[in-house]
XYZ file of C-alpha atoms in Angstrom:
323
model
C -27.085 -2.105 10.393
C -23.950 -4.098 11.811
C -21.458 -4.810 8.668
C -20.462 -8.232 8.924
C -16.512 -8.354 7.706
C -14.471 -11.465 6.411
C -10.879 -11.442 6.627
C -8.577 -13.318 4.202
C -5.358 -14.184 5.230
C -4.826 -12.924 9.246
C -1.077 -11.939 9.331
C 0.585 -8.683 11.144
C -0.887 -6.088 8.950
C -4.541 -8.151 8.803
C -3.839 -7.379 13.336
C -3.724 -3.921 12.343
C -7.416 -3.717 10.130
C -8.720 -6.068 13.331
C -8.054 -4.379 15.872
C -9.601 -1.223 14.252
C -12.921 -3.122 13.274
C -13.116 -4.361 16.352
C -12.935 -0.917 18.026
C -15.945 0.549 15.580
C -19.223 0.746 15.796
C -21.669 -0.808 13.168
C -18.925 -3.238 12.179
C -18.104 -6.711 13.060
C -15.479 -9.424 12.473
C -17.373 -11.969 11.429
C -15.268 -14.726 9.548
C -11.564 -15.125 8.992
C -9.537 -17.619 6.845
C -5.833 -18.206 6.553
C -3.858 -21.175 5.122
C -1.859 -21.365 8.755
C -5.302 -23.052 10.766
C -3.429 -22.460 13.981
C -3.121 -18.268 13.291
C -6.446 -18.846 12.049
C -7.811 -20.297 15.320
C -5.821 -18.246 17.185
C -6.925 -14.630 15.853
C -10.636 -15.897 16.101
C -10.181 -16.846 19.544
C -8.835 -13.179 20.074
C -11.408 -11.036 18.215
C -14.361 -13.615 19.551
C -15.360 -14.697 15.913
C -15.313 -18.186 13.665
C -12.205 -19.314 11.813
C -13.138 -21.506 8.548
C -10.910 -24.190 7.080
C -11.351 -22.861 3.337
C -12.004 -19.779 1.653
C -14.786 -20.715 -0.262
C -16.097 -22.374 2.982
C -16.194 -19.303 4.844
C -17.347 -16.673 1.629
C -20.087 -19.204 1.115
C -21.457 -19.696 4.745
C -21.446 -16.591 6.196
C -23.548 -13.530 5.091
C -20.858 -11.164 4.467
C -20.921 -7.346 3.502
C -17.186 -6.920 2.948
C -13.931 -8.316 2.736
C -10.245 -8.045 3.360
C -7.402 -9.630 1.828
C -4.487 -9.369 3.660
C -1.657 -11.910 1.791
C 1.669 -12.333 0.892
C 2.446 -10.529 -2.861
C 2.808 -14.271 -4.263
C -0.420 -15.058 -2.839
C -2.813 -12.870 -4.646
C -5.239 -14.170 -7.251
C -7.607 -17.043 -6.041
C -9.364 -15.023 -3.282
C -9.858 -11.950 -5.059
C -11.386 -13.954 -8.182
C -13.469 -15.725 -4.998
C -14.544 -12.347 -3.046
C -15.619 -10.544 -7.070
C -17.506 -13.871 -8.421
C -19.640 -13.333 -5.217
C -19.950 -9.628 -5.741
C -18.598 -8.780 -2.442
C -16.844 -5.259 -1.561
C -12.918 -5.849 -0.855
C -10.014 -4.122 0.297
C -6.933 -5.709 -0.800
C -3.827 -5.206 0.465
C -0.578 -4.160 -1.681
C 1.164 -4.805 -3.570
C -1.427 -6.181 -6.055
C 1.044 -9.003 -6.802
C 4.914 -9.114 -7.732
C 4.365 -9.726 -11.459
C 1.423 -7.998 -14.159
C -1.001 -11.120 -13.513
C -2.905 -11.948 -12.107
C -3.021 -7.899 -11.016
C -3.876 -7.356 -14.874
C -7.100 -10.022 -15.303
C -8.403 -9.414 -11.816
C -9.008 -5.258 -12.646
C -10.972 -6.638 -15.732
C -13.369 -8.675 -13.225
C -13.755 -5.976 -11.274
C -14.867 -3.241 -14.110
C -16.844 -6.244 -15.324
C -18.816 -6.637 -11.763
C -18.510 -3.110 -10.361
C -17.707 -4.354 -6.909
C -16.583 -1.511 -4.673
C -12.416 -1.721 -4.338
C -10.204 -0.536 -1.627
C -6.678 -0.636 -1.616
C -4.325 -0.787 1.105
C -2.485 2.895 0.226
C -3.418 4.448 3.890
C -0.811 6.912 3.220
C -3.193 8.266 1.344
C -5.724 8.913 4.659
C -2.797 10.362 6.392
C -3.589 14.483 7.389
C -0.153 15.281 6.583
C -0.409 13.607 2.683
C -3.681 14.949 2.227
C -2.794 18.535 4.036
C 0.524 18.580 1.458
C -2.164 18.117 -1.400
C -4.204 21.050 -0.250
C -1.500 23.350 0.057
C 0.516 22.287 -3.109
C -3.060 22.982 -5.305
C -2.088 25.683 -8.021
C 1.576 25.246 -7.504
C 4.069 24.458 -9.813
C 6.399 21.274 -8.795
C 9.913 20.926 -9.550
C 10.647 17.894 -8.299
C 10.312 15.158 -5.473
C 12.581 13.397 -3.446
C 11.308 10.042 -2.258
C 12.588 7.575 0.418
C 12.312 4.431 2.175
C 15.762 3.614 3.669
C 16.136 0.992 6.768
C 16.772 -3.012 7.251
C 15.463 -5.984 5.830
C 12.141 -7.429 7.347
C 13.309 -11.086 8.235
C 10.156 -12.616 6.798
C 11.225 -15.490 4.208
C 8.769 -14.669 1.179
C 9.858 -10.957 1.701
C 13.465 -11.296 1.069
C 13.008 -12.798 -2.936
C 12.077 -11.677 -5.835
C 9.045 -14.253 -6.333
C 7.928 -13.982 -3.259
C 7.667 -9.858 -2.802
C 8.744 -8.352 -6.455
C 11.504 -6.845 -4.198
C 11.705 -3.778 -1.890
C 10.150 -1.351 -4.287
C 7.172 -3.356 -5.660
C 6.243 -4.815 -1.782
C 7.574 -1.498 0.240
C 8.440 1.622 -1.297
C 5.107 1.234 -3.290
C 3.717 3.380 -0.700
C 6.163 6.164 -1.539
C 5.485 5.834 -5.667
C 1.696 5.977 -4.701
C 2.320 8.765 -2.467
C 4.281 10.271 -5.201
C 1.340 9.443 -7.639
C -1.607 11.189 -5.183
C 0.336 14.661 -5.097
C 2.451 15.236 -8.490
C -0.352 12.867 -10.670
C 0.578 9.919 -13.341
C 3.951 8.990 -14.492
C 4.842 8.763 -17.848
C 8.272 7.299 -17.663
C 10.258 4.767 -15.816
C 14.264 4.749 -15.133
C 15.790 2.688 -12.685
C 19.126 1.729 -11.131
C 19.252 -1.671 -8.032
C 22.061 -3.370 -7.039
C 23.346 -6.068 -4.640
C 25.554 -4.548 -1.540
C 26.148 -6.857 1.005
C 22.701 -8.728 2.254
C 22.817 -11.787 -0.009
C 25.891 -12.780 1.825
C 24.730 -12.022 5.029
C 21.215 -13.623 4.830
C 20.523 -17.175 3.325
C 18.114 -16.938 0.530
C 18.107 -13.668 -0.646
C 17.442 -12.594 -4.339
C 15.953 -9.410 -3.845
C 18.275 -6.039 -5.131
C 19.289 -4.066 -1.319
C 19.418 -1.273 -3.059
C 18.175 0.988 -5.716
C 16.920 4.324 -6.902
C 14.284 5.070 -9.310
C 13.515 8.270 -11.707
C 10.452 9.195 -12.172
C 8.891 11.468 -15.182
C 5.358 12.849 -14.373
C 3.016 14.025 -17.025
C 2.906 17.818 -15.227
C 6.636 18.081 -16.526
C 7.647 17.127 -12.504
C 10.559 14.285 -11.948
C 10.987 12.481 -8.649
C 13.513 10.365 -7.368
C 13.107 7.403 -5.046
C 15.804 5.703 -3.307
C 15.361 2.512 -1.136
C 17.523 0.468 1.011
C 17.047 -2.590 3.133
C 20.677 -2.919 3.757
C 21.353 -0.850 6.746
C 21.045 -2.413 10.684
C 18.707 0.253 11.363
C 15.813 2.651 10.430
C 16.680 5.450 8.946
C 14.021 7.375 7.180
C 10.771 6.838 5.277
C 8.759 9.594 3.093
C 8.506 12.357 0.532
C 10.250 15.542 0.082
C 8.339 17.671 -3.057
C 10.060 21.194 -3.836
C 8.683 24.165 -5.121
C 10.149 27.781 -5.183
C 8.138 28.902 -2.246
C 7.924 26.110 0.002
C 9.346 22.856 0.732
C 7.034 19.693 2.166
C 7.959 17.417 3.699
C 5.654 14.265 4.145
C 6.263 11.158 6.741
C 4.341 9.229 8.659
C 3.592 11.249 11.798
C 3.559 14.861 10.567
C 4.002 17.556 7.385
C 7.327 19.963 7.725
C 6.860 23.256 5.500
C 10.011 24.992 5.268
C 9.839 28.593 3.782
C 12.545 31.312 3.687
C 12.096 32.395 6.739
C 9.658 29.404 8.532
C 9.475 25.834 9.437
C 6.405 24.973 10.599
C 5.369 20.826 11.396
C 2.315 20.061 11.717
C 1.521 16.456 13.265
C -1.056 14.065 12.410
C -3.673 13.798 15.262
C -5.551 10.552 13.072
C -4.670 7.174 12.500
C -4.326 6.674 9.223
C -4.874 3.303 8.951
C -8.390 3.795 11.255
C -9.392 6.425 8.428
C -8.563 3.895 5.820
C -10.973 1.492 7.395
C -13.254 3.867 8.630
C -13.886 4.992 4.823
C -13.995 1.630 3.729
C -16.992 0.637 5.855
C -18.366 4.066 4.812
C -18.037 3.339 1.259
C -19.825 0.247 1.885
C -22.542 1.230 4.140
C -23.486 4.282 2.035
C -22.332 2.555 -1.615
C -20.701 5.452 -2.217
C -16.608 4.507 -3.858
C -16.499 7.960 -3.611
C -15.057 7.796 -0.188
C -12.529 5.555 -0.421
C -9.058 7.373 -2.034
C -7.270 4.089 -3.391
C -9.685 1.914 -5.477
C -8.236 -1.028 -7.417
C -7.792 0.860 -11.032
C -6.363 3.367 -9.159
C -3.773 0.801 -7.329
C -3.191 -0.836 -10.501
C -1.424 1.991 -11.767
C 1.090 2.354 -8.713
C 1.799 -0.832 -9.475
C 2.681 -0.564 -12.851
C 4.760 2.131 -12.021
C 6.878 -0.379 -9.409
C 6.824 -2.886 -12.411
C 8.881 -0.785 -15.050
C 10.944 -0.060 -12.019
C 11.784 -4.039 -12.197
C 11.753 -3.824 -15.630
C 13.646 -1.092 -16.278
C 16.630 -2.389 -13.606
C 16.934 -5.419 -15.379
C 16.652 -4.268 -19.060
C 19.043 -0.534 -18.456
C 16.651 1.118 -20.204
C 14.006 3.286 -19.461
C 10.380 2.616 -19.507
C 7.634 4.334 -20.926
C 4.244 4.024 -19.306
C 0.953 3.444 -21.473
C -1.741 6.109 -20.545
């Protein structure tokens, strides 16, 4: 059976789910949507499918088996309520929003309807992530050391507050949720942001440039992640966790392990955005959530974490996290 696929919302990281539909077998593009008509018409020129003029136009006239929803943080809310009222299987992208609703009343629909939830965490799919998991199983943690340290993306909702929820909530989320997957829930919240330099140099910007955040687990771990989007340059992006025999450290491309006497990397030879999608269109396929390592519920509570970040900046106090 071919999987017929909707796409809300067809912007630079919708390219990157696309392209690797488009490359699979037993999986088709069939719809997409997007406010902008022209990008619309334009990516369904591209990947050879048809471009609707409404969202409840395209849910409603095509026989869909899944769907992506690939918008801005601001945007969320009207075409997840759309995809779960029809029952559909979704993969959202983050961050689930930039404040608690409609994040909050849309993970009630979805216990409510049982639809099958993917989030967009592929971090998670990465062989170096899930390679750090396997090898830090039994150990004790001391700590983590997260980062996500570079320039600002020059995309107008991106650089304020109500547009994104800031670096942390739209960004570094990937590094709490990575954080989350291998040292397990937070319990409490402290964080520090402040404004160094890009609200003078870039019209329109409300968002912090930088900030660090300390993390409490409930193992007895604490992490700290720092972000920047002040610098003119990439600098580095991932996740240092200590113990007393080893060191691992996770980026994008590759795991370092750094013992006494041995470093050894080992690179990733998968795309981890492919496995993302690939398990995704297993999950659905097979109906089995199973597969898929980032459901909604589970999303919901990285976000919350990147919430009492906010919350915690603006208030100087720390934050303590419901179980």
């Amino acid at each position: 059976m071919t999987l017929n696929i909707g796409f809300i919302g067809v912007g630079g990281i919708a390219e990157v789910h696309l392209r690797n539909i488009s490359q699979m077998e037993g999986a088709r593009v069939a719809a997409v949507y997007d406010v902008n008509a022209e990008r619309a018409q334009f990516i369904a020129q591209k990947y050879e499918t048809q471009a609707y003029a409404s969202l409840d136009e395209m849910l409603d006239g095509e026989r869909l088996d899944g769907v992506y929803i690939c918008v801005p943080p601001f945007a969320h809310g009207e075409a997840e309520r759309a995809v779960i009222a029809r029952g559909l299987p979704m993969l959202v992208e983050k961050p689930l929003g930039v404040e608690i609703e409609p994040a909050q009343s849309i993970l009630a629909a979805v216990r409510e309807k049982g639809v099958l939830t993917s989030v967009g965490y592929h971090w998670r799919y990465s062989e170096a992530a899930n390679e750090a998991k396997a090898r830090l199983a039994g150990k004790t943690i001391g700590m983590a050391l997260g980062y996500w340290l570079g320039d600002m993306p020059m995309v107008p909702w991106w650089r304020r507050m109500d547009g994104s929820g800031g670096q942390l909530v739209e960004q570094t989320t990937h590094i709490v949720d990575l954080a989350r997957y291998l040292l397990g829930e937070v319990v409490e919240v402290y964080a520090a942001y402040a404004e160094r330099g890009m609200k003078q140099e870039v019209e329109g910007v409300t968002v912090p440039d930088v900030g660090t955040v300390t993390l409490k687990f409930a193992s007895g771990a604490v992490a700290t992640i720092s972000n920047t989007c002040l610098l003119n340059q990439y600098y580095t992006v991932g996740l240092d966790i200590l113990t007393r025999e080893a060191i691992y450290e996770v980026r994008g491309d590759s795991l370092t392990e750094r013992r006494r006497h041995e470093t050894v990397v080992r690179r990733n030879q998968t795309n981890p955005y492919y496995e993302e999608d690939k398990a995704f269109l297993a999950a659905i396929q097979t109906n089995n959530p199973s597969l898929i390592r980032s459901s909604y519920e589970d999303a919901f509570r990285t976000f919350r974490v990147t919430l009492a970040a906010n919350e915690s900046a603006a208030t100087g106090k720390p934050v303590r996290l419901p179980s």
